[in-house]
mmCIF file of C-alpha atoms and ligand atoms in Angstrom:
data_model
loop_
_atom_site.group_PDB
_atom_site.id
_atom_site.type_symbol
_atom_site.label_atom_id
_atom_site.label_comp_id
_atom_site.label_asym_id
_atom_site.label_seq_id
_atom_site.Cartn_x
_atom_site.Cartn_y
_atom_site.Cartn_z
ATOM 1 C CA UNK A 46 24.619 -19.209 -10.840
ATOM 2 C CA UNK A 47 23.178 -16.163 -12.612
ATOM 3 C CA UNK A 48 24.993 -12.991 -11.566
ATOM 4 C CA UNK A 49 22.613 -10.308 -12.889
ATOM 5 C CA UNK A 50 19.951 -9.337 -10.332
ATOM 6 C CA UNK A 51 16.418 -8.460 -11.462
ATOM 7 C CA UNK A 52 14.408 -7.011 -8.619
ATOM 8 C CA UNK A 53 10.721 -7.970 -8.763
ATOM 9 C CA UNK A 54 9.725 -7.403 -5.149
ATOM 10 C CA UNK A 55 8.414 -3.854 -5.504
ATOM 11 C CA UNK A 56 5.234 -4.762 -3.609
ATOM 12 C CA UNK A 57 7.428 -5.194 -0.514
ATOM 13 C CA UNK A 58 9.414 -2.023 -1.114
ATOM 14 C CA UNK A 59 10.502 -0.335 -4.323
ATOM 15 C CA UNK A 60 14.060 -0.703 -5.558
ATOM 16 C CA UNK A 61 16.009 1.087 -6.854
ATOM 17 C CA UNK A 62 14.977 4.589 -5.845
ATOM 18 C CA UNK A 63 15.585 7.522 -8.202
ATOM 19 C CA UNK A 64 19.100 8.951 -7.512
ATOM 20 C CA UNK A 65 17.578 12.257 -6.343
ATOM 21 C CA UNK A 66 16.092 10.433 -3.328
ATOM 22 C CA UNK A 67 19.412 9.464 -1.769
ATOM 23 C CA UNK A 68 20.853 12.849 -2.714
ATOM 24 C CA UNK A 69 18.069 14.517 -0.728
ATOM 25 C CA UNK A 70 18.609 12.174 2.246
ATOM 26 C CA UNK A 71 22.317 13.045 2.212
ATOM 27 C CA UNK A 72 21.632 16.753 1.849
ATOM 28 C CA UNK A 73 19.323 16.677 4.869
ATOM 29 C CA UNK A 74 21.792 14.630 6.921
ATOM 30 C CA UNK A 75 24.775 16.794 5.993
ATOM 31 C CA UNK A 76 23.249 20.273 5.847
ATOM 32 C CA UNK A 77 20.236 20.292 8.188
ATOM 33 C CA UNK A 78 20.138 17.373 10.637
ATOM 34 C CA UNK A 79 17.618 19.139 12.892
ATOM 35 C CA UNK A 80 14.276 17.998 14.336
ATOM 36 C CA UNK A 81 11.290 19.864 12.908
ATOM 37 C CA UNK A 82 9.405 22.115 15.312
ATOM 38 C CA UNK A 83 12.038 21.662 18.021
ATOM 39 C CA UNK A 84 14.294 24.692 17.523
ATOM 40 C CA UNK A 85 14.075 28.328 16.448
ATOM 41 C CA UNK A 86 17.192 28.179 14.257
ATOM 42 C CA UNK A 87 17.259 28.062 10.444
ATOM 43 C CA UNK A 88 17.991 24.328 10.138
ATOM 44 C CA UNK A 89 15.007 23.347 12.295
ATOM 45 C CA UNK A 90 12.773 25.739 10.331
ATOM 46 C CA UNK A 91 13.971 24.337 7.022
ATOM 47 C CA UNK A 92 13.327 20.784 8.241
ATOM 48 C CA UNK A 93 9.814 21.902 9.207
ATOM 49 C CA UNK A 94 9.406 23.310 5.697
ATOM 50 C CA UNK A 95 10.508 19.966 4.214
ATOM 51 C CA UNK A 96 7.774 18.191 6.180
ATOM 52 C CA UNK A 97 5.226 20.781 5.062
ATOM 53 C CA UNK A 98 6.304 20.440 1.443
ATOM 54 C CA UNK A 99 5.916 16.652 1.654
ATOM 55 C CA UNK A 100 2.362 17.047 2.970
ATOM 56 C CA UNK A 101 1.505 19.502 0.183
ATOM 57 C CA UNK A 102 2.852 17.221 -2.530
ATOM 58 C CA UNK A 103 1.118 14.128 -1.106
ATOM 59 C CA UNK A 104 -2.159 16.037 -0.754
ATOM 60 C CA UNK A 105 -1.888 17.119 -4.392
ATOM 61 C CA UNK A 106 -1.188 13.557 -5.558
ATOM 62 C CA UNK A 107 -4.351 12.167 -3.924
ATOM 63 C CA UNK A 108 -6.460 15.336 -4.278
ATOM 64 C CA UNK A 109 -6.851 15.818 -0.524
ATOM 65 C CA UNK A 110 -8.645 18.959 0.669
ATOM 66 C CA UNK A 111 -5.568 20.384 2.363
ATOM 67 C CA UNK A 112 -2.059 19.426 3.414
ATOM 68 C CA UNK A 113 -3.073 19.179 7.111
ATOM 69 C CA UNK A 114 -5.139 16.085 6.276
ATOM 70 C CA UNK A 115 -1.869 14.166 5.773
ATOM 71 C CA UNK A 116 -0.540 12.580 8.963
ATOM 72 C CA UNK A 117 2.931 11.048 8.790
ATOM 73 C CA UNK A 118 3.440 7.466 9.966
ATOM 74 C CA UNK A 119 6.419 5.114 9.785
ATOM 75 C CA UNK A 120 4.819 2.777 7.258
ATOM 76 C CA UNK A 121 1.416 1.737 5.959
ATOM 77 C CA UNK A 122 0.826 -0.587 8.930
ATOM 78 C CA UNK A 123 1.249 2.330 11.331
ATOM 79 C CA UNK A 124 -1.252 4.390 9.340
ATOM 80 C CA UNK A 125 -3.800 1.534 9.231
ATOM 81 C CA UNK A 126 -3.467 0.943 12.980
ATOM 82 C CA UNK A 127 -3.879 4.662 13.651
ATOM 83 C CA UNK A 128 -7.198 4.566 11.806
ATOM 84 C CA UNK A 129 -8.542 1.246 13.108
ATOM 85 C CA UNK A 130 -7.560 1.600 16.766
ATOM 86 C CA UNK A 131 -8.394 5.288 16.683
ATOM 87 C CA UNK A 132 -11.927 4.873 15.411
ATOM 88 C CA UNK A 133 -13.305 1.647 16.845
ATOM 89 C CA UNK A 134 -15.067 1.539 20.204
ATOM 90 C CA UNK A 135 -16.160 -1.592 22.154
ATOM 91 C CA UNK A 136 -18.864 -3.594 20.393
ATOM 92 C CA UNK A 137 -18.414 -1.779 17.052
ATOM 93 C CA UNK A 138 -19.471 -3.389 13.779
ATOM 94 C CA UNK A 139 -17.010 -3.444 10.872
ATOM 95 C CA UNK A 140 -17.367 -4.570 7.258
ATOM 96 C CA UNK A 141 -14.089 -5.733 5.710
ATOM 97 C CA UNK A 142 -13.092 -7.758 2.677
ATOM 98 C CA UNK A 143 -11.252 -11.062 2.761
ATOM 99 C CA UNK A 144 -8.635 -9.528 0.435
ATOM 100 C CA UNK A 145 -7.168 -7.463 3.295
ATOM 101 C CA UNK A 146 -3.530 -7.640 4.369
ATOM 102 C CA UNK A 147 -2.525 -8.641 7.915
ATOM 103 C CA UNK A 148 -1.966 -4.950 8.654
ATOM 104 C CA UNK A 149 -5.783 -4.686 8.618
ATOM 105 C CA UNK A 150 -6.656 -8.250 9.684
ATOM 106 C CA UNK A 151 -4.464 -8.206 12.777
ATOM 107 C CA UNK A 152 -5.655 -4.939 14.347
ATOM 108 C CA UNK A 153 -9.229 -6.071 13.651
ATOM 109 C CA UNK A 154 -8.615 -9.484 15.232
ATOM 110 C CA UNK A 155 -6.934 -7.843 18.225
ATOM 111 C CA UNK A 156 -10.025 -5.656 18.716
ATOM 112 C CA UNK A 157 -12.323 -8.662 18.251
ATOM 113 C CA UNK A 158 -10.580 -10.130 21.310
ATOM 114 C CA UNK A 159 -10.175 -7.049 23.479
ATOM 115 C CA UNK A 160 -13.115 -4.828 22.449
ATOM 116 C CA UNK A 161 -15.666 -7.369 21.301
ATOM 117 C CA UNK A 162 -15.927 -5.782 17.868
ATOM 118 C CA UNK A 163 -17.836 -7.738 15.196
ATOM 119 C CA UNK A 164 -16.580 -8.048 11.639
ATOM 120 C CA UNK A 165 -18.607 -9.052 8.589
ATOM 121 C CA UNK A 166 -16.097 -10.516 6.120
ATOM 122 C CA UNK A 167 -16.889 -10.102 2.436
ATOM 123 C CA UNK A 168 -15.755 -12.781 -0.002
ATOM 124 C CA UNK A 169 -13.881 -12.308 -3.241
ATOM 125 C CA UNK A 170 -13.852 -14.185 -6.518
ATOM 126 C CA UNK A 171 -11.495 -17.203 -6.223
ATOM 127 C CA UNK A 172 -9.863 -16.575 -9.610
ATOM 128 C CA UNK A 173 -9.401 -12.824 -9.769
ATOM 129 C CA UNK A 174 -9.798 -11.730 -6.142
ATOM 130 C CA UNK A 175 -12.447 -9.155 -7.048
ATOM 131 C CA UNK A 176 -14.558 -8.354 -3.980
ATOM 132 C CA UNK A 177 -18.317 -8.787 -4.215
ATOM 133 C CA UNK A 178 -19.246 -5.094 -4.032
ATOM 134 C CA UNK A 179 -22.958 -5.758 -3.814
ATOM 135 C CA UNK A 180 -22.458 -8.029 -0.806
ATOM 136 C CA UNK A 181 -20.094 -5.435 0.692
ATOM 137 C CA UNK A 182 -22.584 -2.605 0.343
ATOM 138 C CA UNK A 183 -25.481 -4.764 1.554
ATOM 139 C CA UNK A 184 -23.546 -5.600 4.718
ATOM 140 C CA UNK A 185 -23.306 -1.917 5.702
ATOM 141 C CA UNK A 186 -25.875 -1.144 8.388
ATOM 142 C CA UNK A 187 -26.718 1.973 10.383
ATOM 143 C CA UNK A 188 -24.638 0.474 13.214
ATOM 144 C CA UNK A 189 -21.512 -0.066 11.090
ATOM 145 C CA UNK A 190 -18.635 1.996 12.483
ATOM 146 C CA UNK A 191 -16.050 1.310 9.767
ATOM 147 C CA UNK A 192 -15.703 -0.208 6.301
ATOM 148 C CA UNK A 193 -12.285 -1.511 5.196
ATOM 149 C CA UNK A 194 -11.431 -2.193 1.582
ATOM 150 C CA UNK A 195 -8.000 -2.712 0.084
ATOM 151 C CA UNK A 196 -7.419 -0.796 -3.167
ATOM 152 C CA UNK A 197 -5.162 -3.319 -4.942
ATOM 153 C CA UNK A 198 -4.307 -6.774 -3.702
ATOM 154 C CA UNK A 199 -0.686 -7.416 -2.793
ATOM 155 C CA UNK A 200 -1.233 -11.016 -3.966
ATOM 156 C CA UNK A 201 -3.275 -10.907 -7.182
ATOM 157 C CA UNK A 202 -2.888 -7.242 -8.130
ATOM 158 C CA UNK A 203 -6.681 -6.862 -8.571
ATOM 159 C CA UNK A 204 -8.031 -3.316 -8.210
ATOM 160 C CA UNK A 205 -11.259 -3.029 -6.217
ATOM 161 C CA UNK A 206 -14.106 -0.687 -7.074
ATOM 162 C CA UNK A 207 -13.430 1.825 -4.288
ATOM 163 C CA UNK A 208 -15.638 4.549 -5.754
ATOM 164 C CA UNK A 209 -18.722 2.305 -5.733
ATOM 165 C CA UNK A 210 -18.169 1.248 -2.137
ATOM 166 C CA UNK A 211 -17.264 4.832 -1.247
ATOM 167 C CA UNK A 212 -20.579 6.114 -2.584
ATOM 168 C CA UNK A 213 -22.538 3.563 -0.521
ATOM 169 C CA UNK A 214 -20.518 4.358 2.605
ATOM 170 C CA UNK A 215 -21.016 8.103 2.186
ATOM 171 C CA UNK A 216 -24.756 7.646 1.739
ATOM 172 C CA UNK A 217 -24.875 5.777 5.050
ATOM 173 C CA UNK A 218 -22.335 8.056 6.732
ATOM 174 C CA UNK A 219 -19.928 5.176 7.404
ATOM 175 C CA UNK A 220 -16.183 5.978 7.309
ATOM 176 C CA UNK A 221 -14.355 4.067 4.572
ATOM 177 C CA UNK A 222 -10.733 3.084 5.256
ATOM 178 C CA UNK A 223 -8.747 2.188 2.148
ATOM 179 C CA UNK A 224 -5.430 0.361 2.255
ATOM 180 C CA UNK A 225 -3.632 1.900 -0.716
ATOM 181 C CA UNK A 226 -0.274 0.217 -0.077
ATOM 182 C CA UNK A 227 -0.131 -1.124 -3.627
ATOM 183 C CA UNK A 228 -1.662 1.812 -5.478
ATOM 184 C CA UNK A 229 -0.513 5.236 -4.267
ATOM 185 C CA UNK A 230 2.213 6.266 -6.699
ATOM 186 C CA UNK A 231 1.148 3.521 -9.131
ATOM 187 C CA UNK A 232 -2.345 4.590 -10.193
ATOM 188 C CA UNK A 233 -4.210 7.913 -10.018
ATOM 189 C CA UNK A 234 -6.174 8.366 -6.762
ATOM 190 C CA UNK A 235 -8.690 11.059 -5.930
ATOM 191 C CA UNK A 236 -9.891 10.677 -2.345
ATOM 192 C CA UNK A 237 -12.691 13.213 -2.805
ATOM 193 C CA UNK A 238 -14.091 11.742 -6.015
ATOM 194 C CA UNK A 239 -13.813 8.209 -4.581
ATOM 195 C CA UNK A 240 -15.447 9.199 -1.244
ATOM 196 C CA UNK A 241 -12.544 7.858 0.779
ATOM 197 C CA UNK A 242 -12.480 8.965 4.417
ATOM 198 C CA UNK A 243 -9.206 7.407 5.504
ATOM 199 C CA UNK A 244 -6.431 6.450 3.080
ATOM 200 C CA UNK A 245 -3.410 4.575 4.456
ATOM 201 C CA UNK A 246 -0.271 4.286 2.373
ATOM 202 C CA UNK A 247 3.485 3.749 2.547
ATOM 203 C CA UNK A 248 6.003 6.190 1.120
ATOM 204 C CA UNK A 249 8.509 3.419 0.464
ATOM 205 C CA UNK A 250 6.668 1.394 -2.184
ATOM 206 C CA UNK A 251 5.454 3.005 -5.440
ATOM 207 C CA UNK A 252 6.065 6.503 -4.064
ATOM 208 C CA UNK A 253 9.777 5.574 -4.151
ATOM 209 C CA UNK A 254 10.725 7.039 -0.762
ATOM 210 C CA UNK A 255 13.084 5.313 1.694
ATOM 211 C CA UNK A 256 11.809 2.680 4.157
ATOM 212 C CA UNK A 257 10.287 4.073 7.343
ATOM 213 C CA UNK A 258 7.837 6.368 5.555
ATOM 214 C CA UNK A 259 4.037 6.255 5.381
ATOM 215 C CA UNK A 260 0.992 8.404 6.013
ATOM 216 C CA UNK A 261 -2.721 8.448 6.769
ATOM 217 C CA UNK A 262 -5.088 10.812 4.981
ATOM 218 C CA UNK A 263 -7.932 11.827 7.316
ATOM 219 C CA UNK A 264 -10.951 13.519 5.745
ATOM 220 C CA UNK A 265 -11.448 16.930 7.401
ATOM 221 C CA UNK A 266 -13.772 16.634 10.399
ATOM 222 C CA UNK A 267 -13.142 12.925 10.926
ATOM 223 C CA UNK A 268 -10.132 13.687 13.145
ATOM 224 C CA UNK A 269 -12.621 14.529 15.898
ATOM 225 C CA UNK A 270 -13.829 10.909 15.925
ATOM 226 C CA UNK A 271 -10.344 9.397 16.056
ATOM 227 C CA UNK A 272 -8.504 8.892 19.334
ATOM 228 C CA UNK A 273 -4.711 9.032 19.168
ATOM 229 C CA UNK A 274 -3.162 5.990 20.786
ATOM 230 C CA UNK A 275 0.242 7.519 21.273
ATOM 231 C CA UNK A 276 0.648 10.904 22.907
ATOM 232 C CA UNK A 277 3.691 13.083 23.230
ATOM 233 C CA UNK A 278 5.542 16.233 22.319
ATOM 234 C CA UNK A 279 4.618 17.917 19.055
ATOM 235 C CA UNK A 280 6.512 21.190 19.356
ATOM 236 C CA UNK A 281 3.107 22.947 19.309
ATOM 237 C CA UNK A 282 1.023 24.239 22.274
ATOM 238 C CA UNK A 283 3.850 23.039 24.517
ATOM 239 C CA UNK A 284 2.353 24.720 27.584
ATOM 240 C CA UNK A 285 -0.509 22.167 27.512
ATOM 241 C CA UNK A 286 -0.023 18.735 29.118
ATOM 242 C CA UNK A 287 -2.717 17.225 26.861
ATOM 243 C CA UNK A 288 -2.395 16.188 23.221
ATOM 244 C CA UNK A 289 -3.383 18.907 20.686
ATOM 245 C CA UNK A 290 -6.749 18.201 19.051
ATOM 246 C CA UNK A 291 -5.912 19.547 15.589
ATOM 247 C CA UNK A 292 -4.473 17.907 12.464
ATOM 248 C CA UNK A 293 -1.807 16.761 11.968
ATOM 249 C CA UNK A 294 -0.324 17.254 15.460
ATOM 250 C CA UNK A 295 -3.039 15.198 17.191
ATOM 251 C CA UNK A 296 -1.566 12.046 15.606
ATOM 252 C CA UNK A 297 2.120 12.968 15.262
ATOM 253 C CA UNK A 298 3.765 12.807 18.683
ATOM 254 C CA UNK A 299 7.555 12.676 18.845
ATOM 255 C CA UNK A 300 10.326 13.521 16.415
ATOM 256 C CA UNK A 301 9.695 12.830 12.750
ATOM 257 C CA UNK A 302 11.653 10.622 10.382
ATOM 258 C CA UNK A 303 13.044 13.711 8.665
ATOM 259 C CA UNK A 304 15.707 11.632 6.872
ATOM 260 C CA UNK A 305 13.049 9.501 5.215
ATOM 261 C CA UNK A 306 10.726 12.419 4.558
ATOM 262 C CA UNK A 307 13.553 14.397 2.893
ATOM 263 C CA UNK A 308 13.884 11.469 0.481
ATOM 264 C CA UNK A 309 10.105 11.294 0.110
ATOM 265 C CA UNK A 310 9.876 14.956 -0.913
ATOM 266 C CA UNK A 311 12.459 14.282 -3.629
ATOM 267 C CA UNK A 312 10.641 11.164 -4.868
ATOM 268 C CA UNK A 313 7.353 13.079 -4.944
ATOM 269 C CA UNK A 314 8.955 15.755 -7.123
ATOM 270 C CA UNK A 315 10.372 13.026 -9.354
ATOM 271 C CA UNK A 316 6.906 11.416 -9.656
ATOM 272 C CA UNK A 317 5.268 14.763 -10.403
ATOM 273 C CA UNK A 318 7.746 15.400 -13.207
ATOM 274 C CA UNK A 319 7.205 11.927 -14.593
ATOM 275 C CA UNK A 320 3.399 12.233 -14.072
ATOM 276 C CA UNK A 321 1.211 9.596 -12.504
ATOM 277 C CA UNK A 322 -0.440 8.936 -15.869
ATOM 278 C CA UNK A 323 2.927 7.976 -17.377
ATOM 279 C CA UNK A 324 3.676 5.732 -14.379
ATOM 280 C CA UNK A 325 0.317 3.997 -14.813
ATOM 281 C CA UNK A 326 0.891 3.622 -18.561
ATOM 282 C CA UNK A 327 4.229 1.915 -17.846
ATOM 283 C CA UNK A 328 2.565 -0.372 -15.286
ATOM 284 C CA UNK A 329 -0.121 -1.329 -17.835
ATOM 285 C CA UNK A 330 2.502 -2.049 -20.465
ATOM 286 C CA UNK A 331 4.382 -4.379 -18.114
ATOM 287 C CA UNK A 332 1.170 -6.166 -17.050
ATOM 288 C CA UNK A 333 0.085 -6.574 -20.625
ATOM 289 C CA UNK A 334 3.426 -8.133 -21.611
ATOM 290 C CA UNK A 335 3.538 -10.441 -18.576
ATOM 291 C CA UNK A 336 -0.007 -11.691 -19.177
ATOM 292 C CA UNK A 337 0.534 -12.250 -22.908
ATOM 293 C CA UNK A 338 3.844 -14.005 -22.472
ATOM 294 C CA UNK A 339 2.644 -16.351 -19.727
ATOM 295 C CA UNK A 340 -0.612 -17.368 -21.395
ATOM 296 C CA UNK A 341 -0.459 -20.918 -22.631
ATOM 297 C CA UNK A 342 2.557 -22.027 -20.575
ATOM 298 C CA UNK A 343 1.662 -25.535 -19.488
ATOM 299 C CA UNK A 344 1.497 -26.166 -15.730
ATOM 300 C CA UNK A 345 2.118 -22.475 -14.907
ATOM 301 C CA UNK A 346 -0.743 -20.818 -13.046
ATOM 302 C CA UNK A 347 -0.976 -17.028 -12.993
ATOM 303 C CA UNK A 348 -3.489 -15.652 -10.484
ATOM 304 C CA UNK A 349 -5.523 -12.484 -10.798
ATOM 305 C CA UNK A 350 -7.330 -10.801 -13.675
ATOM 306 C CA UNK A 351 -6.109 -11.181 -17.258
ATOM 307 C CA UNK A 352 -7.317 -7.675 -18.112
ATOM 308 C CA UNK A 353 -4.360 -5.330 -17.369
ATOM 309 C CA UNK A 354 -6.685 -2.398 -16.665
ATOM 310 C CA UNK A 355 -8.273 -4.342 -13.784
ATOM 311 C CA UNK A 356 -4.984 -4.711 -11.940
ATOM 312 C CA UNK A 357 -1.556 -3.420 -10.986
ATOM 313 C CA UNK A 358 1.565 -5.326 -12.018
ATOM 314 C CA UNK A 359 1.651 -7.558 -8.927
ATOM 315 C CA UNK A 360 1.556 -11.201 -10.067
ATOM 316 C CA UNK A 361 1.227 -14.430 -8.118
ATOM 317 C CA UNK A 362 2.296 -17.570 -9.909
ATOM 318 C CA UNK A 363 2.585 -21.280 -9.180
ATOM 319 C CA UNK A 364 4.112 -24.197 -11.031
ATOM 320 C CA UNK A 365 2.511 -27.552 -10.352
ATOM 321 C CA UNK A 366 4.874 -29.799 -8.459
ATOM 322 C CA UNK A 367 7.174 -27.005 -7.216
ATOM 323 C CA UNK A 368 6.876 -25.545 -3.713
ATOM 324 C CA UNK A 369 6.812 -21.710 -3.737
ATOM 325 C CA UNK A 370 10.086 -21.572 -1.776
ATOM 326 C CA UNK A 371 11.713 -23.950 -4.281
ATOM 327 C CA UNK A 372 10.462 -21.960 -7.250
ATOM 328 C CA UNK A 373 11.672 -18.679 -5.733
ATOM 329 C CA UNK A 374 15.092 -20.226 -5.044
ATOM 330 C CA UNK A 375 15.381 -21.480 -8.636
ATOM 331 C CA UNK A 376 14.331 -18.089 -10.008
ATOM 332 C CA UNK A 377 17.074 -16.440 -7.967
ATOM 333 C CA UNK A 378 19.900 -18.910 -8.464
ATOM 334 C CA UNK A 379 19.283 -19.880 -12.091
ATOM 335 C CA UNK A 380 17.884 -16.612 -13.428
ATOM 336 C CA UNK A 381 18.793 -13.837 -10.946
ATOM 337 C CA UNK A 382 15.130 -12.968 -10.390
ATOM 338 C CA UNK A 383 14.251 -11.751 -6.890
ATOM 339 C CA UNK A 384 10.717 -12.690 -5.834
ATOM 340 C CA UNK A 385 8.700 -13.343 -2.701
ATOM 341 C CA UNK A 386 7.302 -16.828 -2.000
ATOM 342 C CA UNK A 387 4.665 -17.707 0.623
ATOM 343 C CA UNK A 388 1.454 -16.251 1.983
ATOM 344 C CA UNK A 389 2.376 -12.559 1.596
ATOM 345 C CA UNK A 390 0.763 -11.529 4.919
ATOM 346 C CA UNK A 391 -2.638 -12.232 3.372
ATOM 347 C CA UNK A 392 -3.954 -15.543 4.799
ATOM 348 C CA UNK A 393 -7.584 -15.012 3.699
ATOM 349 C CA UNK A 394 -6.485 -14.218 0.134
ATOM 350 C CA UNK A 395 -4.682 -17.532 -0.161
ATOM 351 C CA UNK A 396 -7.702 -19.325 1.352
ATOM 352 C CA UNK A 397 -9.800 -17.641 -1.349
ATOM 353 C CA UNK A 398 -7.398 -18.689 -4.114
ATOM 354 C CA UNK A 399 -7.100 -22.212 -2.702
ATOM 355 C CA UNK A 400 -3.317 -21.879 -2.395
ATOM 356 C CA UNK A 401 -2.888 -22.146 1.383
ATOM 357 C CA UNK A 402 -2.042 -25.846 1.556
ATOM 358 C CA UNK A 403 0.513 -25.425 -1.243
ATOM 359 C CA UNK A 404 2.330 -22.854 0.926
ATOM 360 C CA UNK A 405 1.011 -19.907 -1.084
ATOM 361 C CA UNK A 406 2.442 -18.661 -4.368
ATOM 362 C CA UNK A 407 5.487 -16.871 -5.717
ATOM 363 C CA UNK A 408 4.975 -13.163 -6.224
ATOM 364 C CA UNK A 409 6.646 -11.045 -8.882
ATOM 365 C CA UNK A 410 5.819 -7.374 -8.463
ATOM 366 C CA UNK A 411 7.130 -4.839 -10.925
ATOM 367 C CA UNK A 412 7.973 -1.180 -10.551
ATOM 368 C CA UNK A 413 8.785 1.917 -12.536
ATOM 369 C CA UNK A 414 12.386 0.796 -13.166
ATOM 370 C CA UNK A 415 11.460 -2.622 -14.544
ATOM 371 C CA UNK A 416 11.593 -2.894 -18.322
ATOM 372 C CA UNK A 417 9.981 -5.006 -21.009
ATOM 373 C CA UNK A 418 13.310 -6.889 -21.173
ATOM 374 C CA UNK A 419 12.892 -7.772 -17.484
ATOM 375 C CA UNK A 420 9.402 -9.094 -18.201
ATOM 376 C CA UNK A 421 10.705 -11.174 -21.108
ATOM 377 C CA UNK A 422 13.469 -12.590 -18.890
ATOM 378 C CA UNK A 423 10.975 -13.450 -16.119
ATOM 379 C CA UNK A 424 8.416 -15.087 -18.399
ATOM 380 C CA UNK A 425 11.164 -17.031 -20.218
ATOM 381 C CA UNK A 426 12.450 -18.274 -16.858
ATOM 382 C CA UNK A 427 8.963 -19.336 -15.773
ATOM 383 C CA UNK A 428 8.424 -21.109 -19.100
ATOM 384 C CA UNK A 429 11.711 -22.993 -18.742
ATOM 385 C CA UNK A 430 11.016 -24.037 -15.155
ATOM 386 C CA UNK A 431 7.436 -25.046 -15.973
ATOM 387 C CA UNK A 432 8.664 -26.922 -19.063
ATOM 388 C CA UNK A 433 11.283 -28.765 -17.021
ATOM 389 C CA UNK A 434 8.561 -29.808 -14.573
ATOM 390 C CA UNK A 435 6.230 -30.989 -17.332
ATOM 391 C CA UNK A 436 9.122 -32.830 -18.981
ATOM 392 C CA UNK A 437 9.762 -34.466 -15.590
HETATM 393 C C1 PLP B 525 -1.652 -4.375 0.884
HETATM 394 C C2 PLP B 525 -0.670 -4.017 1.943
HETATM 395 N N1 PLP B 525 -1.094 -3.388 3.033
HETATM 396 C C3 PLP B 525 -0.244 -3.026 4.004
HETATM 397 C C4 PLP B 525 1.095 -3.303 3.918
HETATM 398 C C5 PLP B 525 2.009 -2.877 5.007
HETATM 399 O O1 PLP B 525 2.880 -1.905 4.531
HETATM 400 P P1 PLP B 525 4.128 -1.434 5.397
HETATM 401 O O2 PLP B 525 5.190 -2.467 5.195
HETATM 402 O O3 PLP B 525 4.496 -0.109 4.819
HETATM 403 O O4 PLP B 525 3.689 -1.360 6.804
HETATM 404 C C6 PLP B 525 1.587 -3.971 2.801
HETATM 405 C C7 PLP B 525 3.014 -4.314 2.702
HETATM 406 O O5 PLP B 525 3.464 -5.107 1.972
HETATM 407 C C8 PLP B 525 0.680 -4.332 1.777
HETATM 408 O O6 PLP B 525 1.086 -4.950 0.673
#
């Protein structure tokens, strides 16, 4: 039994968080503890200022037009559902890729059943997972109500060409929803340059905030086309019994997760100091090392692109003759490596890769606190396990 623990499940949630994150959570809990917008006293005001600061920092990170375009959610799934359920009306046509996560697939399938929406699914390359952009753009018609494209796959790490799809969507005036669960905080994003209308993301993955944090960016003006599916108190226009129609209050009923957002503000400051370019450079270095060190290992399959610049450091692997659950268990018990086996909430991706019947793959996803030593340990472990399998 290996006692050291190497965390490689950053695509699920990042770990560890920078120490300043938990310090900020504690400071909020001990010194403020109030609900934003709910009281006239200093602590409630300061909590409101924390929320506002978080919006400003997020808006700056993704080059949003203003901080009001950032609507808090509890995770990326909440943000994606806010966009999909908010925008789609009965009979609507949607174009979506087969690389999407269940947090897009499931709301779409629910609306296929209840609202008769139609979805054109766009295939991806079976080796890399790159979506056929030409097919995607050709499928957009004047009746298309929404286009959905994931930024980076949570299975193969492949980055999709959002800007190219964004340009086609803008030309046809079709809102583009991007699932940036695996990219915000990992790679530079500019929603205006990329023509993104709706960007859904978690705070708790590469942005290094605590669990229970996420947000939806809504391009100014688009909020008028989105219906909120939860209504409630916002602390604003309280004399009105109807939901406010302005951002962000229209989509933020109820008390906020101020504990999580206090941590998020701290992690955003930490990321700003570090710079997103340095984070991306680290990610590229890890990908480069992982790809180089796994090339040529007999009976080990590594999915996704071999060009580090075409991906984030999310890797799916398989060893012939070992079930994903078995491989993950061996990696943990023999080498202390924490991974995620299975289908990764992405059934169409595994169909595309041809890995469904094998029970999926094992995913190793790296983060800002992983080192080149961690990569060497992981690739050595995979080589040993693959070698043992080949040797029988
Ligand atoms: C690509 C992708 N989209 C959406 C989600 C959902 O994120 P959350 O757990 O924050 O709801 C995940 C989570 O793993 C993901 O990888």
